């Protein structure tokens, strides 16, 4: 029988990391080649089907646990407009619009509830907060993007969530979630699955429910590829005949420069995989051959496979640019060493006065963004740096089409989706020569430069060399286009075909 591939993840977020992008990229790749595959997610997310639309993922390519038990896995086919909704009885209640995003429900001059409009829609209900006689929030209705009430949340008198009910589209309760005091916090303590195939089931945690769900949708013809180390214990302990693999998207050690050393310290989140559950997986997939070989040396009894975790078609209408824009693309987190990238700008300005750095991605926190802004101010480069929010599709294209050099100062990478994507725009790239991805993507002095880690002077000089030398830029631009072939969908899928055959 035909194999079914399930890519297990926590969620598809409004702001996604490379892990989610990799899963979506893989789902498109498999569909393009006629392979039955789905992204399977655990978290309750009323925006899920709105989010996947942004990335060109079809509704039938994603299966969420709550969707499954709500018997609502299809696409949007209803718009629950506040003005026309039966949720509000217009004879007894008045809708008082505040702005495009908020309205209040009032009765006899008293405010009964607040309605928040679903983001990026016009007038569709997102959630409704109901008030008690003292103006406190007593309960909340949560609506799904597809136009039905998906959950009711009842608040504990002392604050926090007390009880939750999850509904199908017809208003039938399918899941109850009970919350209790755990230490100084109120946390979920029981998940009750109601009338599922004629039975009621009780689970202590959401992961227990998720395991049950995965066992329900898998069989001996299923291949489960877990993308999240946080879900490793769940996948390892499944009672199923499915074949299970773990995908590691990043370097496996805390010190990336020592990744080939058998005694190098693992990241904490990987100890369960390698120490406790290693034998419960048919193999581990990593993005590069070098990482595969290092892991084989460290764990000679294991099975390891190397498959690029991203594939990109060459962008249309690529042409050389005459800007001095350099861009960082990716998560704006401390582990990406962004502060070090900022320090090269004053040196680059001495040779290229109009250089401009775009830092584009979602930020670790508001505090970290403030730290970067403080560094920018201290270096007096406010006019030479833009901290740009997370962007996709046309907005991202606009930045990258007008970029001269893609830069990266990360001290450890599995592959680096942003560098692979940069090739598809024909961008010369400058990055630290760290394990594992940059030297898989950049050929030194061919389509960019590899720089000794932490050598800020060399990093600045290599950026200057591309910006100031038209011949170097043109040559590397052409070679980036050539290099992109290595990571195009046909070549990456060929790696998957080899994996299938094994």
Tab-separated table of C-alpha atoms in Angstrom:
chain	number	residue	atom	x	y	z
A	1	UNK	CA	0.000	0.000	0.000
A	2	UNK	CA	0.995	3.644	-0.469
A	3	UNK	CA	2.933	5.193	2.396
A	4	UNK	CA	1.506	8.162	4.293
A	5	UNK	CA	3.997	10.691	5.713
A	6	UNK	CA	3.104	12.714	8.796
A	7	UNK	CA	5.318	15.679	9.738
A	8	UNK	CA	4.688	16.237	13.440
A	9	UNK	CA	4.906	19.715	14.895
A	10	UNK	CA	3.419	21.792	17.687
A	11	UNK	CA	1.816	24.485	15.560
A	12	UNK	CA	1.938	26.747	12.534
A	13	UNK	CA	2.366	30.180	14.073
A	14	UNK	CA	1.874	33.766	12.989
A	15	UNK	CA	5.654	34.063	13.426
A	16	UNK	CA	7.363	30.837	12.416
A	17	UNK	CA	10.894	29.556	12.858
A	18	UNK	CA	12.915	27.575	10.346
A	19	UNK	CA	11.424	24.352	11.735
A	20	UNK	CA	7.881	25.280	10.694
A	21	UNK	CA	9.103	26.683	7.372
A	22	UNK	CA	10.953	23.438	6.731
A	23	UNK	CA	7.817	21.377	7.361
A	24	UNK	CA	5.727	23.598	5.073
A	25	UNK	CA	8.433	23.553	2.413
A	26	UNK	CA	8.540	19.740	2.622
A	27	UNK	CA	4.735	19.464	2.430
A	28	UNK	CA	4.744	21.465	-0.805
A	29	UNK	CA	7.603	19.366	-2.157
A	30	UNK	CA	5.833	16.083	-1.431
A	31	UNK	CA	2.555	17.294	-2.920
A	32	UNK	CA	4.395	18.493	-6.020
A	33	UNK	CA	5.673	14.935	-6.443
A	34	UNK	CA	2.419	13.148	-5.659
A	35	UNK	CA	3.414	11.803	-2.225
A	36	UNK	CA	0.737	11.556	0.474
A	37	UNK	CA	1.941	13.840	3.276
A	38	UNK	CA	0.480	16.079	5.979
A	39	UNK	CA	1.770	18.454	8.626
A	40	UNK	CA	0.225	17.266	11.896
A	41	UNK	CA	-0.044	19.816	14.717
A	42	UNK	CA	-0.943	19.558	18.401
A	43	UNK	CA	-1.842	23.046	19.623
A	44	UNK	CA	-5.302	24.551	19.653
A	45	UNK	CA	-5.113	27.372	17.115
A	46	UNK	CA	-8.240	29.102	15.800
A	47	UNK	CA	-6.038	30.976	13.292
A	48	UNK	CA	-4.390	27.871	11.834
A	49	UNK	CA	-6.230	27.810	8.528
A	50	UNK	CA	-5.750	31.547	8.105
A	51	UNK	CA	-2.007	31.183	8.698
A	52	UNK	CA	-1.457	28.358	6.219
A	53	UNK	CA	-3.198	30.381	3.508
A	54	UNK	CA	-0.376	32.927	3.744
A	55	UNK	CA	2.196	30.272	2.903
A	56	UNK	CA	0.357	28.575	0.067
A	57	UNK	CA	-0.468	25.458	2.100
A	58	UNK	CA	-3.808	23.822	1.291
A	59	UNK	CA	-6.231	22.847	4.059
A	60	UNK	CA	-5.848	19.158	3.264
A	61	UNK	CA	-2.074	19.382	3.805
A	62	UNK	CA	-2.456	20.150	7.527
A	63	UNK	CA	-4.212	18.065	10.167
A	64	UNK	CA	-4.627	19.560	13.622
A	65	UNK	CA	-5.556	17.416	16.629
A	66	UNK	CA	-8.425	19.661	17.739
A	67	UNK	CA	-9.722	19.959	14.160
A	68	UNK	CA	-9.788	16.173	13.974
A	69	UNK	CA	-11.834	15.685	17.126
A	70	UNK	CA	-14.076	18.612	16.152
A	71	UNK	CA	-14.691	16.827	12.837
A	72	UNK	CA	-13.789	20.080	11.114
A	73	UNK	CA	-10.742	19.552	8.934
A	74	UNK	CA	-11.928	21.374	5.824
A	75	UNK	CA	-11.481	24.856	4.494
A	76	UNK	CA	-13.335	28.044	5.391
A	77	UNK	CA	-16.885	28.038	4.061
A	78	UNK	CA	-18.665	30.433	6.434
A	79	UNK	CA	-18.166	34.024	7.600
A	80	UNK	CA	-19.521	34.770	11.089
A	81	UNK	CA	-20.085	38.527	10.767
A	82	UNK	CA	-20.874	40.246	14.057
A	83	UNK	CA	-23.603	42.435	12.581
A	84	UNK	CA	-25.540	39.454	11.254
A	85	UNK	CA	-24.647	36.812	13.832
A	86	UNK	CA	-27.316	35.036	15.842
A	87	UNK	CA	-24.851	35.085	18.772
A	88	UNK	CA	-26.143	38.571	19.600
A	89	UNK	CA	-29.912	39.006	19.923
A	90	UNK	CA	-30.427	42.445	18.376
A	91	UNK	CA	-33.829	42.818	20.106
A	92	UNK	CA	-32.316	42.767	23.590
A	93	UNK	CA	-28.731	43.885	23.010
A	94	UNK	CA	-27.057	46.794	21.303
A	95	UNK	CA	-23.783	46.563	19.368
A	96	UNK	CA	-21.636	49.607	20.057
A	97	UNK	CA	-18.721	49.724	17.647
A	98	UNK	CA	-15.488	51.222	19.013
A	99	UNK	CA	-13.299	50.812	15.935
A	100	UNK	CA	-12.681	48.262	13.170
A	101	UNK	CA	-11.298	45.780	15.674
A	102	UNK	CA	-13.541	46.092	18.726
A	103	UNK	CA	-17.223	46.390	19.617
A	104	UNK	CA	-19.081	46.307	22.914
A	105	UNK	CA	-22.352	44.493	23.553
A	106	UNK	CA	-24.665	46.542	25.795
A	107	UNK	CA	-28.040	46.017	27.432
A	108	UNK	CA	-29.975	48.845	29.056
A	109	UNK	CA	-26.796	50.920	29.062
A	110	UNK	CA	-24.719	48.244	30.814
A	111	UNK	CA	-21.697	46.758	29.082
A	112	UNK	CA	-22.217	42.997	28.844
A	113	UNK	CA	-19.371	41.852	26.592
A	114	UNK	CA	-16.526	42.898	24.335
A	115	UNK	CA	-16.171	41.488	20.835
A	116	UNK	CA	-12.764	41.398	19.160
A	117	UNK	CA	-12.830	41.069	15.386
A	118	UNK	CA	-10.821	38.206	13.923
A	119	UNK	CA	-7.466	39.578	12.716
A	120	UNK	CA	-7.210	40.414	9.007
A	121	UNK	CA	-10.956	40.053	8.464
A	122	UNK	CA	-13.716	42.613	8.078
A	123	UNK	CA	-16.302	42.327	10.823
A	124	UNK	CA	-15.931	38.609	11.559
A	125	UNK	CA	-16.063	37.504	15.186
A	126	UNK	CA	-12.720	36.526	16.732
A	127	UNK	CA	-13.614	36.214	20.407
A	128	UNK	CA	-16.198	37.505	22.851
A	129	UNK	CA	-15.351	38.340	26.460
A	130	UNK	CA	-18.336	38.333	28.834
A	131	UNK	CA	-18.363	40.461	31.990
A	132	UNK	CA	-19.865	39.761	35.411
A	133	UNK	CA	-21.686	42.410	37.432
A	134	UNK	CA	-18.368	43.772	38.702
A	135	UNK	CA	-16.835	44.192	35.258
A	136	UNK	CA	-14.551	41.165	35.514
A	137	UNK	CA	-14.193	38.751	32.615
A	138	UNK	CA	-16.252	35.696	33.539
A	139	UNK	CA	-16.020	33.711	30.303
A	140	UNK	CA	-14.878	33.914	26.723
A	141	UNK	CA	-16.076	32.497	23.401
A	142	UNK	CA	-13.304	31.727	20.904
A	143	UNK	CA	-14.252	31.577	17.227
A	144	UNK	CA	-12.356	29.713	14.556
A	145	UNK	CA	-11.232	31.542	11.416
A	146	UNK	CA	-13.606	29.292	9.483
A	147	UNK	CA	-16.612	30.889	11.151
A	148	UNK	CA	-17.808	28.721	14.056
A	149	UNK	CA	-17.531	28.927	17.837
A	150	UNK	CA	-14.661	26.612	18.635
A	151	UNK	CA	-14.192	26.995	22.388
A	152	UNK	CA	-15.738	28.404	25.561
A	153	UNK	CA	-13.378	29.428	28.351
A	154	UNK	CA	-14.700	29.920	31.900
A	155	UNK	CA	-12.573	31.970	34.256
A	156	UNK	CA	-11.746	30.983	37.822
A	157	UNK	CA	-13.053	33.475	40.423
A	158	UNK	CA	-9.472	33.990	41.613
A	159	UNK	CA	-8.275	34.653	38.075
A	160	UNK	CA	-6.955	32.323	35.415
A	161	UNK	CA	-8.777	29.682	33.430
A	162	UNK	CA	-11.028	27.295	35.324
A	163	UNK	CA	-12.651	25.196	32.623
A	164	UNK	CA	-12.710	24.939	28.821
A	165	UNK	CA	-15.158	23.384	26.381
A	166	UNK	CA	-14.200	22.587	22.778
A	167	UNK	CA	-17.033	22.367	20.232
A	168	UNK	CA	-17.625	20.935	16.810
A	169	UNK	CA	-19.163	23.229	14.190
A	170	UNK	CA	-22.680	22.160	15.241
A	171	UNK	CA	-22.169	23.258	18.838
A	172	UNK	CA	-21.647	19.803	20.356
A	173	UNK	CA	-19.019	19.628	23.124
A	174	UNK	CA	-16.265	17.212	22.077
A	175	UNK	CA	-13.485	17.994	24.589
A	176	UNK	CA	-13.558	19.257	28.179
A	177	UNK	CA	-10.377	20.683	29.729
A	178	UNK	CA	-10.237	20.988	33.516
A	179	UNK	CA	-7.771	23.309	35.272
A	180	UNK	CA	-6.518	23.073	38.842
A	181	UNK	CA	-3.997	24.788	41.092
A	182	UNK	CA	-0.511	23.359	40.580
A	183	UNK	CA	1.815	25.142	42.979
A	184	UNK	CA	1.204	28.843	42.439
A	185	UNK	CA	-0.237	28.387	38.949
A	186	UNK	CA	-3.544	27.209	37.512
A	187	UNK	CA	-2.791	24.582	34.848
A	188	UNK	CA	-4.708	22.000	32.798
A	189	UNK	CA	-5.140	18.811	34.845
A	190	UNK	CA	-7.459	16.682	32.689
A	191	UNK	CA	-8.514	16.433	29.060
A	192	UNK	CA	-11.789	14.577	28.569
A	193	UNK	CA	-12.604	13.395	25.037
A	194	UNK	CA	-16.380	13.001	24.858
A	195	UNK	CA	-18.387	10.481	22.841
A	196	UNK	CA	-15.519	9.617	20.534
A	197	UNK	CA	-16.629	6.553	18.595
A	198	UNK	CA	-19.177	5.981	21.348
A	199	UNK	CA	-16.725	6.217	24.251
A	200	UNK	CA	-15.384	8.849	26.654
A	201	UNK	CA	-11.619	9.012	27.285
A	202	UNK	CA	-9.671	10.850	29.978
A	203	UNK	CA	-6.079	12.093	29.621
A	204	UNK	CA	-3.821	13.779	32.157
A	205	UNK	CA	-2.006	16.018	29.671
A	206	UNK	CA	-2.388	17.465	26.205
A	207	UNK	CA	0.530	15.306	25.082
A	208	UNK	CA	-1.351	12.184	26.233
A	209	UNK	CA	-4.306	13.257	24.113
A	210	UNK	CA	-1.950	14.015	21.223
A	211	UNK	CA	-0.452	10.520	21.456
A	212	UNK	CA	-3.936	9.003	21.306
A	213	UNK	CA	-4.723	11.147	18.261
A	214	UNK	CA	-1.528	10.100	16.459
A	215	UNK	CA	-2.279	6.436	17.160
A	216	UNK	CA	-5.750	6.919	15.688
A	217	UNK	CA	-4.475	8.358	12.400
A	218	UNK	CA	-1.488	6.072	11.831
A	219	UNK	CA	-0.908	2.424	10.931
A	220	UNK	CA	1.805	0.189	9.481
A	221	UNK	CA	1.767	2.220	6.250
A	222	UNK	CA	2.487	5.494	8.074
A	223	UNK	CA	5.890	7.161	8.361
A	224	UNK	CA	6.059	9.713	11.185
A	225	UNK	CA	8.762	12.375	10.939
A	226	UNK	CA	8.972	14.391	14.144
A	227	UNK	CA	10.240	17.931	13.585
A	228	UNK	CA	10.166	19.050	17.236
A	229	UNK	CA	12.525	17.679	19.931
A	230	UNK	CA	9.956	18.825	22.500
A	231	UNK	CA	7.644	16.109	21.143
A	232	UNK	CA	10.281	13.357	21.090
A	233	UNK	CA	8.908	11.531	24.198
A	234	UNK	CA	5.392	11.562	22.729
A	235	UNK	CA	6.464	10.094	19.405
A	236	UNK	CA	8.883	7.585	20.948
A	237	UNK	CA	6.189	6.075	23.189
A	238	UNK	CA	3.434	5.783	20.591
A	239	UNK	CA	1.670	2.437	20.533
A	240	UNK	CA	1.551	2.181	16.754
A	241	UNK	CA	3.006	0.162	13.902
A	242	UNK	CA	4.056	3.376	12.154
A	243	UNK	CA	7.742	3.910	11.394
A	244	UNK	CA	9.169	6.837	13.366
A	245	UNK	CA	12.010	9.237	12.538
A	246	UNK	CA	13.355	12.329	14.272
A	247	UNK	CA	14.437	15.309	12.163
A	248	UNK	CA	17.126	17.505	13.749
A	249	UNK	CA	17.149	20.902	12.069
A	250	UNK	CA	19.995	22.404	14.052
A	251	UNK	CA	23.474	21.563	15.253
A	252	UNK	CA	23.272	19.033	18.083
A	253	UNK	CA	25.865	20.464	20.493
A	254	UNK	CA	26.077	23.596	22.594
A	255	UNK	CA	29.501	24.405	21.125
A	256	UNK	CA	29.077	24.134	17.352
A	257	UNK	CA	32.821	24.289	16.749
A	258	UNK	CA	33.131	21.018	18.698
A	259	UNK	CA	30.235	19.276	16.949
A	260	UNK	CA	32.520	16.587	15.548
A	261	UNK	CA	33.851	15.753	19.013
A	262	UNK	CA	32.204	12.680	20.557
A	263	UNK	CA	32.385	14.228	24.026
A	264	UNK	CA	30.875	17.570	23.029
A	265	UNK	CA	27.944	18.536	25.274
A	266	UNK	CA	24.522	17.987	23.702
A	267	UNK	CA	21.800	20.590	23.870
A	268	UNK	CA	19.626	19.808	26.883
A	269	UNK	CA	16.523	19.220	24.782
A	270	UNK	CA	18.283	16.393	22.889
A	271	UNK	CA	19.230	14.233	25.875
A	272	UNK	CA	15.841	12.441	25.893
A	273	UNK	CA	16.330	11.482	22.242
A	274	UNK	CA	19.873	10.166	22.539
A	275	UNK	CA	19.849	8.839	26.120
A	276	UNK	CA	16.343	7.461	26.605
A	277	UNK	CA	14.449	7.050	23.338
A	278	UNK	CA	17.186	6.442	20.765
A	279	UNK	CA	16.156	2.844	20.092
A	280	UNK	CA	12.512	3.726	19.534
A	281	UNK	CA	13.218	5.601	16.313
A	282	UNK	CA	14.021	3.949	12.985
A	283	UNK	CA	16.526	6.709	12.339
A	284	UNK	CA	17.488	10.349	12.676
A	285	UNK	CA	17.490	12.759	9.736
A	286	UNK	CA	19.822	15.767	9.631
A	287	UNK	CA	20.265	18.460	6.952
A	288	UNK	CA	23.908	17.846	5.976
A	289	UNK	CA	26.174	14.921	5.221
A	290	UNK	CA	28.853	16.256	7.550
A	291	UNK	CA	26.497	16.242	10.529
A	292	UNK	CA	25.351	12.737	9.593
A	293	UNK	CA	28.940	11.486	9.643
A	294	UNK	CA	29.673	13.171	12.972
A	295	UNK	CA	26.609	11.562	14.551
A	296	UNK	CA	27.437	8.160	13.075
A	297	UNK	CA	30.875	8.411	14.662
A	298	UNK	CA	29.357	9.360	18.017
A	299	UNK	CA	26.515	6.810	17.891
A	300	UNK	CA	27.774	3.929	15.699
A	301	UNK	CA	24.712	1.759	16.404
A	302	UNK	CA	22.283	4.379	15.091
A	303	UNK	CA	20.858	4.983	11.633
A	304	UNK	CA	21.337	8.513	10.303
A	305	UNK	CA	20.238	10.111	7.054
A	306	UNK	CA	21.102	13.474	5.487
A	307	UNK	CA	18.427	15.378	3.562
A	308	UNK	CA	18.390	19.136	2.982
A	309	UNK	CA	15.564	20.638	5.041
A	310	UNK	CA	14.674	23.310	2.515
A	311	UNK	CA	14.174	23.535	-1.234
A	312	UNK	CA	13.622	26.672	-3.296
A	313	UNK	CA	12.929	27.373	-6.943
A	314	UNK	CA	14.975	30.157	-8.468
A	315	UNK	CA	13.067	33.425	-8.281
A	316	UNK	CA	11.813	34.973	-11.484
A	317	UNK	CA	13.211	38.182	-12.949
A	318	UNK	CA	16.427	38.167	-10.930
A	319	UNK	CA	18.829	40.867	-11.971
A	320	UNK	CA	21.906	42.535	-10.467
A	321	UNK	CA	21.226	45.438	-8.124
A	322	UNK	CA	23.036	48.726	-7.753
A	323	UNK	CA	22.250	49.213	-4.060
A	324	UNK	CA	24.569	48.889	-1.088
A	325	UNK	CA	21.925	47.113	0.997
A	326	UNK	CA	22.977	44.143	3.088
A	327	UNK	CA	20.387	41.940	4.787
A	328	UNK	CA	20.099	39.466	7.641
A	329	UNK	CA	17.098	37.154	7.268
A	330	UNK	CA	15.872	34.813	10.003
A	331	UNK	CA	15.040	34.616	13.683
A	332	UNK	CA	16.317	37.681	15.525
A	333	UNK	CA	17.437	35.795	18.624
A	334	UNK	CA	20.515	36.005	20.824
A	335	UNK	CA	21.792	32.668	19.530
A	336	UNK	CA	21.995	34.204	16.053
A	337	UNK	CA	24.662	36.630	17.288
A	338	UNK	CA	22.963	39.686	15.771
A	339	UNK	CA	24.771	42.181	18.024
A	340	UNK	CA	28.086	41.181	16.450
A	341	UNK	CA	26.703	41.864	12.997
A	342	UNK	CA	25.835	45.417	14.026
A	343	UNK	CA	29.422	46.141	15.050
A	344	UNK	CA	30.748	45.821	11.476
A	345	UNK	CA	28.612	48.675	10.153
A	346	UNK	CA	30.860	51.590	11.280
A	347	UNK	CA	33.858	49.905	9.593
A	348	UNK	CA	31.887	49.240	6.408
A	349	UNK	CA	30.647	52.855	6.380
A	350	UNK	CA	34.220	54.111	6.112
A	351	UNK	CA	34.510	52.464	2.695
A	352	UNK	CA	30.824	52.381	1.677
A	353	UNK	CA	29.141	55.450	3.229
A	354	UNK	CA	25.648	54.556	2.005
A	355	UNK	CA	25.659	50.969	3.265
A	356	UNK	CA	22.342	49.943	4.833
A	357	UNK	CA	21.695	46.865	6.933
A	358	UNK	CA	18.223	45.298	7.058
A	359	UNK	CA	17.605	42.923	9.954
A	360	UNK	CA	14.424	41.102	9.003
A	361	UNK	CA	12.630	38.501	11.098
A	362	UNK	CA	10.696	38.014	14.293
A	363	UNK	CA	12.336	39.118	17.506
A	364	UNK	CA	13.076	36.940	20.521
A	365	UNK	CA	11.427	39.537	22.748
A	366	UNK	CA	10.702	43.226	23.039
A	367	UNK	CA	13.585	43.433	25.506
A	368	UNK	CA	16.028	41.976	22.988
A	369	UNK	CA	14.830	44.392	20.313
A	370	UNK	CA	15.437	47.219	22.778
A	371	UNK	CA	18.959	45.891	23.389
A	372	UNK	CA	19.694	45.957	19.668
A	373	UNK	CA	18.292	49.474	19.367
A	374	UNK	CA	20.560	50.548	22.228
A	375	UNK	CA	23.599	49.084	20.442
A	376	UNK	CA	22.587	50.831	17.214
A	377	UNK	CA	22.324	54.119	19.079
A	378	UNK	CA	25.643	53.572	20.858
A	379	UNK	CA	27.364	52.900	17.525
A	380	UNK	CA	25.618	55.944	16.011
A	381	UNK	CA	24.342	53.964	13.026
A	382	UNK	CA	20.639	54.749	13.374
A	383	UNK	CA	20.398	55.870	9.749
A	384	UNK	CA	22.239	52.796	8.467
A	385	UNK	CA	20.168	50.020	10.093
A	386	UNK	CA	16.517	49.018	9.834
A	387	UNK	CA	15.005	46.548	12.293
A	388	UNK	CA	12.234	45.075	10.198
A	389	UNK	CA	9.411	42.934	11.448
A	390	UNK	CA	8.742	39.438	10.189
A	391	UNK	CA	7.753	39.527	6.504
A	392	UNK	CA	6.598	36.992	3.956
A	393	UNK	CA	5.735	36.808	0.262
A	394	UNK	CA	5.783	40.167	-1.632
A	395	UNK	CA	7.087	42.210	1.313
A	396	UNK	CA	10.014	39.869	1.785
A	397	UNK	CA	10.630	39.722	-1.965
A	398	UNK	CA	10.832	43.510	-2.096
A	399	UNK	CA	13.641	43.547	0.484
A	400	UNK	CA	15.633	40.666	-1.004
A	401	UNK	CA	15.296	41.779	-4.632
A	402	UNK	CA	16.973	45.015	-3.523
A	403	UNK	CA	19.707	43.369	-1.441
A	404	UNK	CA	23.332	43.217	-2.552
A	405	UNK	CA	24.728	40.856	0.115
A	406	UNK	CA	23.087	38.419	2.533
A	407	UNK	CA	24.981	38.278	5.831
A	408	UNK	CA	24.949	35.906	8.792
A	409	UNK	CA	26.932	35.814	12.048
A	410	UNK	CA	25.429	32.710	13.635
A	411	UNK	CA	27.955	30.497	15.456
A	412	UNK	CA	26.115	27.262	14.655
A	413	UNK	CA	23.671	26.134	11.970
A	414	UNK	CA	22.116	22.856	10.886
A	415	UNK	CA	21.853	24.043	7.300
A	416	UNK	CA	20.528	27.638	7.374
A	417	UNK	CA	17.321	28.015	5.458
A	418	UNK	CA	17.928	31.750	5.029
A	419	UNK	CA	21.233	31.176	3.221
A	420	UNK	CA	19.624	28.561	0.968
A	421	UNK	CA	16.769	30.941	0.238
A	422	UNK	CA	19.250	33.741	-0.479
A	423	UNK	CA	20.696	31.697	-3.347
A	424	UNK	CA	17.272	31.623	-4.982
A	425	UNK	CA	17.473	35.439	-5.210
A	426	UNK	CA	20.994	35.292	-6.645
A	427	UNK	CA	22.516	36.887	-3.539
A	428	UNK	CA	26.231	36.747	-2.734
A	429	UNK	CA	26.549	35.678	0.895
A	430	UNK	CA	28.997	36.251	3.751
A	431	UNK	CA	28.832	34.049	6.841
A	432	UNK	CA	30.964	32.558	9.579
A	433	UNK	CA	32.458	29.194	8.632
A	434	UNK	CA	30.730	27.158	11.343
A	435	UNK	CA	29.118	23.728	11.569
A	436	UNK	CA	27.248	22.792	9.589
A	437	UNK	CA	25.368	24.654	6.932
A	438	UNK	CA	27.309	27.691	5.709
A	439	UNK	CA	30.123	25.703	4.091
A	440	UNK	CA	27.499	23.473	2.445
A	441	UNK	CA	25.910	26.535	0.836
A	442	UNK	CA	28.777	28.998	0.313
A	443	UNK	CA	31.843	28.147	-1.736
A	444	UNK	CA	34.479	30.540	-0.487
A	445	UNK	CA	35.298	33.263	-3.034
A	446	UNK	CA	32.845	31.692	-5.495
A	447	UNK	CA	29.288	32.631	-4.495
A	448	UNK	CA	30.318	34.433	-1.324
A	449	UNK	CA	32.818	34.373	1.508
A	450	UNK	CA	33.288	32.126	4.526
A	451	UNK	CA	34.876	33.962	7.447
A	452	UNK	CA	36.631	32.692	10.547
A	453	UNK	CA	34.100	32.854	13.420
A	454	UNK	CA	34.271	35.995	15.561
A	455	UNK	CA	36.693	37.681	13.132
A	456	UNK	CA	34.758	40.921	12.823
A	457	UNK	CA	37.460	42.698	10.823
A	458	UNK	CA	37.503	39.978	8.180
A	459	UNK	CA	33.706	39.924	8.103
A	460	UNK	CA	33.577	43.676	7.450
A	461	UNK	CA	36.297	43.481	4.790
A	462	UNK	CA	34.527	40.707	2.890
A	463	UNK	CA	31.266	42.659	2.866
A	464	UNK	CA	33.134	45.738	1.628
A	465	UNK	CA	34.816	43.696	-1.100
A	466	UNK	CA	31.473	42.685	-2.582
A	467	UNK	CA	29.853	46.093	-2.183
A	468	UNK	CA	32.783	48.021	-3.683
A	469	UNK	CA	33.884	45.684	-6.455
A	470	UNK	CA	31.403	45.338	-9.299
A	471	UNK	CA	33.288	42.446	-10.884
A	472	UNK	CA	33.259	40.499	-7.609
A	473	UNK	CA	29.571	41.179	-7.102
A	474	UNK	CA	28.616	40.187	-10.670
A	475	UNK	CA	30.655	36.982	-10.479
A	476	UNK	CA	29.209	35.960	-7.126
A	477	UNK	CA	25.677	36.890	-8.200
A	478	UNK	CA	25.964	34.548	-11.183
A	479	UNK	CA	27.518	31.801	-9.076
A	480	UNK	CA	24.751	32.107	-6.460
A	481	UNK	CA	22.224	31.376	-9.198
A	482	UNK	CA	24.285	28.371	-10.283
A	483	UNK	CA	24.648	27.161	-6.687
A	484	UNK	CA	20.894	27.410	-6.138
A	485	UNK	CA	20.424	24.399	-8.423
A	486	UNK	CA	21.849	22.194	-5.662
A	487	UNK	CA	18.882	23.106	-3.465
A	488	UNK	CA	16.104	23.198	-6.048
A	489	UNK	CA	13.015	21.037	-5.425
A	490	UNK	CA	13.992	18.333	-7.924
A	491	UNK	CA	17.381	17.755	-6.333
A	492	UNK	CA	16.072	17.822	-2.775
A	493	UNK	CA	13.263	15.435	-3.634
A	494	UNK	CA	15.840	13.092	-5.149
A	495	UNK	CA	17.359	12.889	-1.643
A	496	UNK	CA	13.952	11.943	-0.269
A	497	UNK	CA	13.536	9.286	-2.964
A	498	UNK	CA	16.829	7.727	-1.869
A	499	UNK	CA	15.507	7.769	1.687
A	500	UNK	CA	12.238	6.124	0.594
A	501	UNK	CA	14.145	3.345	-1.122
A	502	UNK	CA	16.246	2.695	1.983
